[in-house]
PDB file of C-alpha atoms in Angstrom:
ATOM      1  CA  UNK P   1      28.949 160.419 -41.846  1.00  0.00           C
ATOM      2  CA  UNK P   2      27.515 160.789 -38.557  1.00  0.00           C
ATOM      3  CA  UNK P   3      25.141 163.500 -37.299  1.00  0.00           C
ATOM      4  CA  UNK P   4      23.177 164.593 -34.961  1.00  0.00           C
ATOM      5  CA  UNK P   5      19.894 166.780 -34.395  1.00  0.00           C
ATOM      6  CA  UNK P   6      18.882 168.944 -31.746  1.00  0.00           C
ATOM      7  CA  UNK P   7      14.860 169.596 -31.671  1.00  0.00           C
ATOM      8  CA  UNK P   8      14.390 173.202 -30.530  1.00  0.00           C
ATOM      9  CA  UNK P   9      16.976 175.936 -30.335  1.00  0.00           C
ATOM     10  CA  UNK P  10      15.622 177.641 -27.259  1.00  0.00           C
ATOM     11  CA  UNK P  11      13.805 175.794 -24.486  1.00  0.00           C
ATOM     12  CA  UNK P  12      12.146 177.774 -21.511  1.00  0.00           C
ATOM     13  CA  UNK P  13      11.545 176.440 -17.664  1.00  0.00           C
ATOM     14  CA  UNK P  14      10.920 177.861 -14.150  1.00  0.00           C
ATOM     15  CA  UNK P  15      12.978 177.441 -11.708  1.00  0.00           C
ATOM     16  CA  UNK P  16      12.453 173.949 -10.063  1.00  0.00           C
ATOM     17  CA  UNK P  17      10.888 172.485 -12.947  1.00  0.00           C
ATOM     18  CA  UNK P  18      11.872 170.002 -15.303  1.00  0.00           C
ATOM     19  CA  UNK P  19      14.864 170.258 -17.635  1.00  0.00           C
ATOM     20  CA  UNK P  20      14.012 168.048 -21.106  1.00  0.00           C
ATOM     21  CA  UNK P  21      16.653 168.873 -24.120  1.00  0.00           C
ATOM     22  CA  UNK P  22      16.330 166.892 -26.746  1.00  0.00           C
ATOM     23  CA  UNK P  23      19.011 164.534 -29.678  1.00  0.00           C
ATOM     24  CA  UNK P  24      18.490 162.273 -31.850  1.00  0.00           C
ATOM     25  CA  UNK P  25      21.553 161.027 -34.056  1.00  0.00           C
ATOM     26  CA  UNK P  26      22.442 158.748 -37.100  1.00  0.00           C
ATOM     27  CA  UNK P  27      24.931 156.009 -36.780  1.00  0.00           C
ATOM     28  CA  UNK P  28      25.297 152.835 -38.496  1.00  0.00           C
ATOM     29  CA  UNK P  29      27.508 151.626 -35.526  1.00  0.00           C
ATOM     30  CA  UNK P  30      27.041 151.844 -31.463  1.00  0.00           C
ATOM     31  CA  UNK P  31      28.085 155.908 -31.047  1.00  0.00           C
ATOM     32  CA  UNK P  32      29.839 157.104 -28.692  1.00  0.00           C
ATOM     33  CA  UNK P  33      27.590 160.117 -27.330  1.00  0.00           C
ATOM     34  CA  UNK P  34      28.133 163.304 -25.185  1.00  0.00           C
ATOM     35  CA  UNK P  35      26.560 166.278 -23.762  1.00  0.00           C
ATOM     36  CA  UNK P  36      28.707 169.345 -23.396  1.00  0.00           C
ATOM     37  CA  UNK P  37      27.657 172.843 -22.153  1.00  0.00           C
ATOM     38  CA  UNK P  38      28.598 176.506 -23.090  1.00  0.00           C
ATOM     39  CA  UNK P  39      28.437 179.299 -21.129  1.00  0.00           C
ATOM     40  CA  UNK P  40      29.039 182.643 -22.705  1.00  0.00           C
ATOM     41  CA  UNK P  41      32.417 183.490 -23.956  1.00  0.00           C
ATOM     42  CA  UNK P  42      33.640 180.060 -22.163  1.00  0.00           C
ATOM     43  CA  UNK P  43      34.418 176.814 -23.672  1.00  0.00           C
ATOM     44  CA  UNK P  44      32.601 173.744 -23.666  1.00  0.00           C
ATOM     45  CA  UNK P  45      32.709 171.602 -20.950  1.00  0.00           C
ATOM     46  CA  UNK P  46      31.506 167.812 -20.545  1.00  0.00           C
ATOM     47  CA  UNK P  47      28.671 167.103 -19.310  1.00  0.00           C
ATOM     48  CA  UNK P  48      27.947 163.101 -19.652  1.00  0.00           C
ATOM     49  CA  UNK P  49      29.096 160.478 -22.159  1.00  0.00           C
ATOM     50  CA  UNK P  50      27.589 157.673 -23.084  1.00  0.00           C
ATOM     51  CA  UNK P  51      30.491 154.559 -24.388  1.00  0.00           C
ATOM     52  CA  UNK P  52      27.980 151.886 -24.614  1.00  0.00           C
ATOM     53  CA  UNK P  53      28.023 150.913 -21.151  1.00  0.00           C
ATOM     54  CA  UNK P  54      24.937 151.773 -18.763  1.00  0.00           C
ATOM     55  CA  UNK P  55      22.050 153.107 -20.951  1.00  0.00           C
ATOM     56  CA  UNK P  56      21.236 155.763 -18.210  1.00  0.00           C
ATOM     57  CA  UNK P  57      24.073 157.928 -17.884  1.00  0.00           C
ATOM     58  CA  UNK P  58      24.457 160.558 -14.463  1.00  0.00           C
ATOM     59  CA  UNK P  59      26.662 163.500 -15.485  1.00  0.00           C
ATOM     60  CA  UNK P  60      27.558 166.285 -13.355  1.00  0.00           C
ATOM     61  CA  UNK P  61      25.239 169.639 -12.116  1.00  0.00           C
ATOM     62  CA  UNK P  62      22.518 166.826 -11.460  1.00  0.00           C
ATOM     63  CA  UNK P  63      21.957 166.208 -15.348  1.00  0.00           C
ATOM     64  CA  UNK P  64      21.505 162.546 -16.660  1.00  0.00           C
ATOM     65  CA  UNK P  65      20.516 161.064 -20.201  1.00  0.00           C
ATOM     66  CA  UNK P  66      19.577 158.241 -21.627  1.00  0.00           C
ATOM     67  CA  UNK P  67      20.105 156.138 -24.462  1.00  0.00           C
ATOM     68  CA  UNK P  68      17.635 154.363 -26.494  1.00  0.00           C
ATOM     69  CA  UNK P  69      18.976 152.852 -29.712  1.00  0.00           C
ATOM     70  CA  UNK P  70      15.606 151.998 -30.819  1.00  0.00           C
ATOM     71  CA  UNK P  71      14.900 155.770 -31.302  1.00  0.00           C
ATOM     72  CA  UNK P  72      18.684 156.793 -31.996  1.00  0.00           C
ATOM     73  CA  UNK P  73      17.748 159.690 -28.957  1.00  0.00           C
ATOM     74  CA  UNK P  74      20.237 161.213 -26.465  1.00  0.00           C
ATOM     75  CA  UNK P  75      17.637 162.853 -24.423  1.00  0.00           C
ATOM     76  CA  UNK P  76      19.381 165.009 -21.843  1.00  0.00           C
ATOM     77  CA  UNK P  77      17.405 165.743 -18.507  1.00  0.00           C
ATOM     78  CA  UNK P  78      17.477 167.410 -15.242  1.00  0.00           C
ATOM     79  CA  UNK P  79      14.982 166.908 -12.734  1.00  0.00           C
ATOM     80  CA  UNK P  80      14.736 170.297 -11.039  1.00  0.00           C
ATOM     81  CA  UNK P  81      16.022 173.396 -12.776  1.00  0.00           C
ATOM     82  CA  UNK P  82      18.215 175.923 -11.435  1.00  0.00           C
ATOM     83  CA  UNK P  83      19.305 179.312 -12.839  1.00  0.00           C
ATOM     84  CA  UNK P  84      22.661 178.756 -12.869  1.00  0.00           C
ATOM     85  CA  UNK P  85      21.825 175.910 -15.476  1.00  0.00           C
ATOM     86  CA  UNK P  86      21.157 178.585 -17.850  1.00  0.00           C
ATOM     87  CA  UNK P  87      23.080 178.038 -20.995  1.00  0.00           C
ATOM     88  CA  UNK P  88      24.104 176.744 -24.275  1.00  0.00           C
ATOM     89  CA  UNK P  89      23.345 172.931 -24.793  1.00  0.00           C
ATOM     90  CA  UNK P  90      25.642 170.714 -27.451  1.00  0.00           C
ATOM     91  CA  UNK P  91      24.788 167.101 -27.905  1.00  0.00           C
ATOM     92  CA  UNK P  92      27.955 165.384 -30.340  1.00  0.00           C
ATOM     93  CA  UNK P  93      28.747 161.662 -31.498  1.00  0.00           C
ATOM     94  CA  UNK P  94      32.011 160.800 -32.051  1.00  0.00           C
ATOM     95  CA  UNK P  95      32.982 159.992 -34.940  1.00  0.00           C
ATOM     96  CA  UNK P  96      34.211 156.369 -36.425  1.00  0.00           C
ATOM     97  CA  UNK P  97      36.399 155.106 -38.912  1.00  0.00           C
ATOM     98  CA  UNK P  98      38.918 157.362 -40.793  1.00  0.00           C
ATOM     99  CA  UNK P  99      37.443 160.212 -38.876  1.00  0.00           C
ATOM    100  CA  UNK P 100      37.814 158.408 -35.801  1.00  0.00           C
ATOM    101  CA  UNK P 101      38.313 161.206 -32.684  1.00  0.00           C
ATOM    102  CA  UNK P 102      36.354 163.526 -34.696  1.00  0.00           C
ATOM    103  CA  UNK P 103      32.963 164.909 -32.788  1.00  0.00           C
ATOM    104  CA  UNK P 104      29.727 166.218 -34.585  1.00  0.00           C
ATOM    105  CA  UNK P 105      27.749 168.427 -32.859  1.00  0.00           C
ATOM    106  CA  UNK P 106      24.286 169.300 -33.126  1.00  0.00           C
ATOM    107  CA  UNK P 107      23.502 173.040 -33.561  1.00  0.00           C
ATOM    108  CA  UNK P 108      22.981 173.517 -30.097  1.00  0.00           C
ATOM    109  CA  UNK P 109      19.851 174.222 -27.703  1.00  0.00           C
ATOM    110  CA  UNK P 110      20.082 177.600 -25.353  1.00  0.00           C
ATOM    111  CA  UNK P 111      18.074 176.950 -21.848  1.00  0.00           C
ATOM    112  CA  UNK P 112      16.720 179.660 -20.150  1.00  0.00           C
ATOM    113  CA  UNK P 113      15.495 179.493 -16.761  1.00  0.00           C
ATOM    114  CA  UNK P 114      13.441 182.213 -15.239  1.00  0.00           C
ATOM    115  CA  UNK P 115      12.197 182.577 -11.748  1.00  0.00           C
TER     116      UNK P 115
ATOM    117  CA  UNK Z   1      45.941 171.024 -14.047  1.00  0.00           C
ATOM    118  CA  UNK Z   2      45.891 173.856 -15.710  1.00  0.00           C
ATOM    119  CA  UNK Z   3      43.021 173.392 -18.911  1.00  0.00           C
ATOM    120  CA  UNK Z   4      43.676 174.175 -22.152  1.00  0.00           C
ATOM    121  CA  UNK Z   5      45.171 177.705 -22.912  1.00  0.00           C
ATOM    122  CA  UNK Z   6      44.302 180.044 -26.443  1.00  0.00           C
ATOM    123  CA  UNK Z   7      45.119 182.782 -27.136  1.00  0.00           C
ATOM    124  CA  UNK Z   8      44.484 185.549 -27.986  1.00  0.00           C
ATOM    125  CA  UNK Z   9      41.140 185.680 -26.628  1.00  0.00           C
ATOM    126  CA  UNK Z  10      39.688 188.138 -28.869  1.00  0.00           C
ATOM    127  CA  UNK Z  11      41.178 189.588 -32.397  1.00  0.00           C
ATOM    128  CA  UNK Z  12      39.611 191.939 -34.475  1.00  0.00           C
ATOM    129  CA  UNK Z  13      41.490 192.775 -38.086  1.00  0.00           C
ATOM    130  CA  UNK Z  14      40.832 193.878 -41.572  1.00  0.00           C
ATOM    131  CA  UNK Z  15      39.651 191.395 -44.004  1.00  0.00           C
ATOM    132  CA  UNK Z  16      42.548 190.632 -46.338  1.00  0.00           C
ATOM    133  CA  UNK Z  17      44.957 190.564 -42.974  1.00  0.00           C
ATOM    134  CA  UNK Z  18      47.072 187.678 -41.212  1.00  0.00           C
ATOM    135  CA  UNK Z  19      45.660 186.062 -38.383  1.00  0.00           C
ATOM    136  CA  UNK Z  20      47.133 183.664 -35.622  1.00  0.00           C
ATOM    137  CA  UNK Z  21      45.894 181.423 -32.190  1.00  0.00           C
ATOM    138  CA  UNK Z  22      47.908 179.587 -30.585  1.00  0.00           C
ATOM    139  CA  UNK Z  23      47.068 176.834 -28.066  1.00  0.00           C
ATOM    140  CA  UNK Z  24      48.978 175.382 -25.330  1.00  0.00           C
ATOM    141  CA  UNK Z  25      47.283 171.366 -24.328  1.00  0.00           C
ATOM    142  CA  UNK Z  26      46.830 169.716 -21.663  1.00  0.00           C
ATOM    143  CA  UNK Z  27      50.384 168.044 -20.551  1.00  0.00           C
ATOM    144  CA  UNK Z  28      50.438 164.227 -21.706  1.00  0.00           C
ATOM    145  CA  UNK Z  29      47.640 165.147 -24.093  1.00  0.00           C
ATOM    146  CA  UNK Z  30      48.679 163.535 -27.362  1.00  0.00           C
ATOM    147  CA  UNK Z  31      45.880 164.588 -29.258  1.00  0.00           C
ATOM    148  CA  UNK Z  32      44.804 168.004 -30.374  1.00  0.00           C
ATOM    149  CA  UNK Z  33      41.902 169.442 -32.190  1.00  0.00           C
ATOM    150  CA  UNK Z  34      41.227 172.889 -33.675  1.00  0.00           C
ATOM    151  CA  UNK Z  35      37.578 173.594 -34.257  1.00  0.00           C
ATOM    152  CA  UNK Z  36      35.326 176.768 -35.502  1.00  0.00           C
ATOM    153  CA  UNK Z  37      31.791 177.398 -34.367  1.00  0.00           C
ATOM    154  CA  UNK Z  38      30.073 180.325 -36.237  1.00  0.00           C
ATOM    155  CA  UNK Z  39      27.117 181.725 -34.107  1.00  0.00           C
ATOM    156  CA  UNK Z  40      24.184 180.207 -33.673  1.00  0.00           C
ATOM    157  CA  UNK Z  41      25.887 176.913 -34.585  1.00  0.00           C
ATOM    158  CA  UNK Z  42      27.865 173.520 -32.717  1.00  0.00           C
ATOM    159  CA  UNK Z  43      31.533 173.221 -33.534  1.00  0.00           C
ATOM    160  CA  UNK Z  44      33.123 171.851 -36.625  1.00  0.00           C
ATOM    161  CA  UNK Z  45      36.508 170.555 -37.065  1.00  0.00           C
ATOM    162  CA  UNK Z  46      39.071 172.135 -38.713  1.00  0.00           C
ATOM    163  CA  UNK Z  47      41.631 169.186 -38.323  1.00  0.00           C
ATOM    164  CA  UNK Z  48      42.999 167.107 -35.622  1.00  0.00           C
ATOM    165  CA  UNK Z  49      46.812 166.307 -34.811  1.00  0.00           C
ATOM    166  CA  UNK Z  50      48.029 163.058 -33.137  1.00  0.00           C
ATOM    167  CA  UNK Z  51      51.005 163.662 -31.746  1.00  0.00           C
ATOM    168  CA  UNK Z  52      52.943 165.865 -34.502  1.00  0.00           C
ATOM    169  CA  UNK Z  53      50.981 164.123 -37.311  1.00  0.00           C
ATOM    170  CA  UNK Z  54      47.747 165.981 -38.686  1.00  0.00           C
ATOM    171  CA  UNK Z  55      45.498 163.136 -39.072  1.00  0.00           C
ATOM    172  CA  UNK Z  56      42.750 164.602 -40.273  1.00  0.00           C
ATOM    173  CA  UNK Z  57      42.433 167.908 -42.139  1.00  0.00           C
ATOM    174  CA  UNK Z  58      39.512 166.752 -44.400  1.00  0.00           C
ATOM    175  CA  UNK Z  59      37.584 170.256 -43.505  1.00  0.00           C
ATOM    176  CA  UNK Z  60      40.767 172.873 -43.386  1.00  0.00           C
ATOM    177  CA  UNK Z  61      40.043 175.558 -46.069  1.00  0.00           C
ATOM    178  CA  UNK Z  62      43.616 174.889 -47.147  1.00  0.00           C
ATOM    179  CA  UNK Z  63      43.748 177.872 -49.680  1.00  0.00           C
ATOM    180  CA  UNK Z  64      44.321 180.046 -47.181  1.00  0.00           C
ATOM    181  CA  UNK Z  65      44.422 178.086 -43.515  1.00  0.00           C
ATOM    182  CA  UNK Z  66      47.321 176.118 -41.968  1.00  0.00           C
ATOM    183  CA  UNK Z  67      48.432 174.828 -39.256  1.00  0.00           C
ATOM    184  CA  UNK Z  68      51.166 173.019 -37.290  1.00  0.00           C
ATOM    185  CA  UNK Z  69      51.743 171.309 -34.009  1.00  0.00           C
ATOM    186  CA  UNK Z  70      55.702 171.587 -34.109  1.00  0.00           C
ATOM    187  CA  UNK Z  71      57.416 169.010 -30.844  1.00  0.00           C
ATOM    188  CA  UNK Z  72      53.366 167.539 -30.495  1.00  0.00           C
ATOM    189  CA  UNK Z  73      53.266 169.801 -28.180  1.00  0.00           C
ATOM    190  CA  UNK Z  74      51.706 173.599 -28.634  1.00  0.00           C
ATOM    191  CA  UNK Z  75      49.697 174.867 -31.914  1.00  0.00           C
ATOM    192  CA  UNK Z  76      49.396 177.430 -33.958  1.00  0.00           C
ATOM    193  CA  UNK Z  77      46.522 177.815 -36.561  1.00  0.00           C
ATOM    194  CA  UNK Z  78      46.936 180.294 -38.720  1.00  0.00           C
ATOM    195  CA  UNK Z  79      44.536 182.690 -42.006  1.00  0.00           C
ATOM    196  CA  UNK Z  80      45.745 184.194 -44.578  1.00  0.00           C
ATOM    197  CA  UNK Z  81      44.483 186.174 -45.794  1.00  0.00           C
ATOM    198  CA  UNK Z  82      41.120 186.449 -43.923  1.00  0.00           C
ATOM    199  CA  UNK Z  83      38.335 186.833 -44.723  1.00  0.00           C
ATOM    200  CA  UNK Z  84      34.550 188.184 -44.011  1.00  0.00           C
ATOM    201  CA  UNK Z  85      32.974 185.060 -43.597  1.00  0.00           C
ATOM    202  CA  UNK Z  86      35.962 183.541 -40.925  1.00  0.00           C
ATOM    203  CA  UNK Z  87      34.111 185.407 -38.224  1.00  0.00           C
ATOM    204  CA  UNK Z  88      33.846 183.131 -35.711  1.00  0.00           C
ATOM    205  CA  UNK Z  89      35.425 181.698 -32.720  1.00  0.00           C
ATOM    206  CA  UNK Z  90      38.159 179.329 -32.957  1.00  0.00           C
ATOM    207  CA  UNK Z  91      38.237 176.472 -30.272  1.00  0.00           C
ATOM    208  CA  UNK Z  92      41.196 174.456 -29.141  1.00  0.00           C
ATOM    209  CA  UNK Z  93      40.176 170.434 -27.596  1.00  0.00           C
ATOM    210  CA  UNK Z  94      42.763 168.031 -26.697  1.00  0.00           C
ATOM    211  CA  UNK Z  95      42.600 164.524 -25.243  1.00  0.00           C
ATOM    212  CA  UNK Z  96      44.568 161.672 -23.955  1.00  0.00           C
ATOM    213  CA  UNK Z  97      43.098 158.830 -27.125  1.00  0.00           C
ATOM    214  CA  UNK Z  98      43.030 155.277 -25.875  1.00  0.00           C
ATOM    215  CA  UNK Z  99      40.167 153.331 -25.948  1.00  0.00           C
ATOM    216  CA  UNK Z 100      38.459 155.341 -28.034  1.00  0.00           C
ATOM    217  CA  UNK Z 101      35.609 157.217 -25.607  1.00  0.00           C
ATOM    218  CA  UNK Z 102      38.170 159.310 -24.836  1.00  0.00           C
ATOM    219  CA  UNK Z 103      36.736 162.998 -23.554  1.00  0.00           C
ATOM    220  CA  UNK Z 104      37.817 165.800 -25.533  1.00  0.00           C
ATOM    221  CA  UNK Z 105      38.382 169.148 -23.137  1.00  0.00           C
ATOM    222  CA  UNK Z 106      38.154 172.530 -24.568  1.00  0.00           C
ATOM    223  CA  UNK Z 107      39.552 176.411 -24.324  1.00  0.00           C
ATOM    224  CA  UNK Z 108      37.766 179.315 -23.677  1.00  0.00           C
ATOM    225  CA  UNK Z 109      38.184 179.809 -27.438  1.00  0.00           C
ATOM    226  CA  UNK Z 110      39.489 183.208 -29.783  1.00  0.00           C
ATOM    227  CA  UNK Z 111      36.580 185.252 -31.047  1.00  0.00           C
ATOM    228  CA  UNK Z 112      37.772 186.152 -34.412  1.00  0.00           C
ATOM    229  CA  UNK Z 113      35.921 189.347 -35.782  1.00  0.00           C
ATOM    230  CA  UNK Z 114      37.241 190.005 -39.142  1.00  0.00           C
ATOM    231  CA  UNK Z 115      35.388 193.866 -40.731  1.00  0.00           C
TER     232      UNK Z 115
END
């Protein structure tokens, strides 16, 4: 099965600064790859996905990644940091095979941004 | 377009009590997806319908969780009995599957509290 790791839980920036959230992943075939976000008591919502097309993905709210199979990472970055960016961070693959459709998330990374 | 719909949007009962959410797709959606995230933690599927056809229901507690997607249309998921450790909230995806990088949108989600 496929899975996928989210270094640090809670990640800290001011206001204008650089966003940096951080997957890696484990596939033995070309993933598909996303970023969702959470805000509280809301649903996810997509972010960027990455279907083996353009390594660098754009995504919306200003927020791109990119894709490097040689270190199976799905770094997720923002140039400049605003405080309505402040939330809950998911990185998933989707799944292959008989579990095709299925997406594994990583345990999530909360951003804070303070003034 | 109206997003995916759940309800209800919070439910607190009695451990050893029925529970029910219901979830209303996206129209033309043909695929559905019920998932639980505990706190702290990403989303984990619970089982996924194509059409009326549950497709996968590998990680459905099916001792005391079912479901159904009657006319591949609406769903209901359902616990009995629940619970301590069902706390959670219970998230609702559907897409539109074809060529596989298909994005998955979500509900707002039921907060189950179970005491």
């Amino acid at each position: 099965a496929q899975s996928v790791t989210q270094l640090g839980s809670h990640v800290s920036v001011s206001e204008g600064a650089l966003v940096l959230l951080r997957c890696n992943y484990s596939s033995s075939v070309p993933p598909y790859l996303f970023w969702y976000v959470q805000y509280p008591n809301q649903g996810l919502q997509l972010l960027l996905k990455y279907t083996s097309a353009a390594t660098l993905v754009k995504g919306i709210n200003g927020f791109e990644a990119e894709f490097k199979k040689s270190e199976t990472s799905f770094h997720l970055t923002k140039p400049s940091a605003h405080m309505s960016d402040a939330a809950e961070y998911f990185c998933a693959v989707r799944e292959t095979g008989t579990s095709y459709g299925k997406l594994t998330f990583g345990q999530g990374t909360i951003l804070t941004v303070h003034p | 377009e109206a997003g995916v719909v759940q309800s209800p949007r919070y439910k607190i009962i009695e451990k050893k009590q029925p529970v029910a959410f219901w979830c209303n797709p996206i129209s033309g959606h043909n695929t559905l997806y019920w998932y639980r995230q505990n706190l702290g933690q990403g989303p984990e599927l619970l089982i996924r319908y194509e059409n009326e056809e549950a497709v996968d229901d590998s990680q459905l507690p099916k001792d005391r969780f079912s479901a159904e997607r009657l006319k591949g249309v609406d769903s209901t998921l359902k616990i009995q009995p629940a619970e301590l450790g069902d706390s959670a909230v219970y998230l609702c995806a559907s897409s539109l599957e074809e060529a596989g990088s298909s994005e998955q949108y979500f509900g707002p989600g039921t907060r189950l509290t179970v005491t």
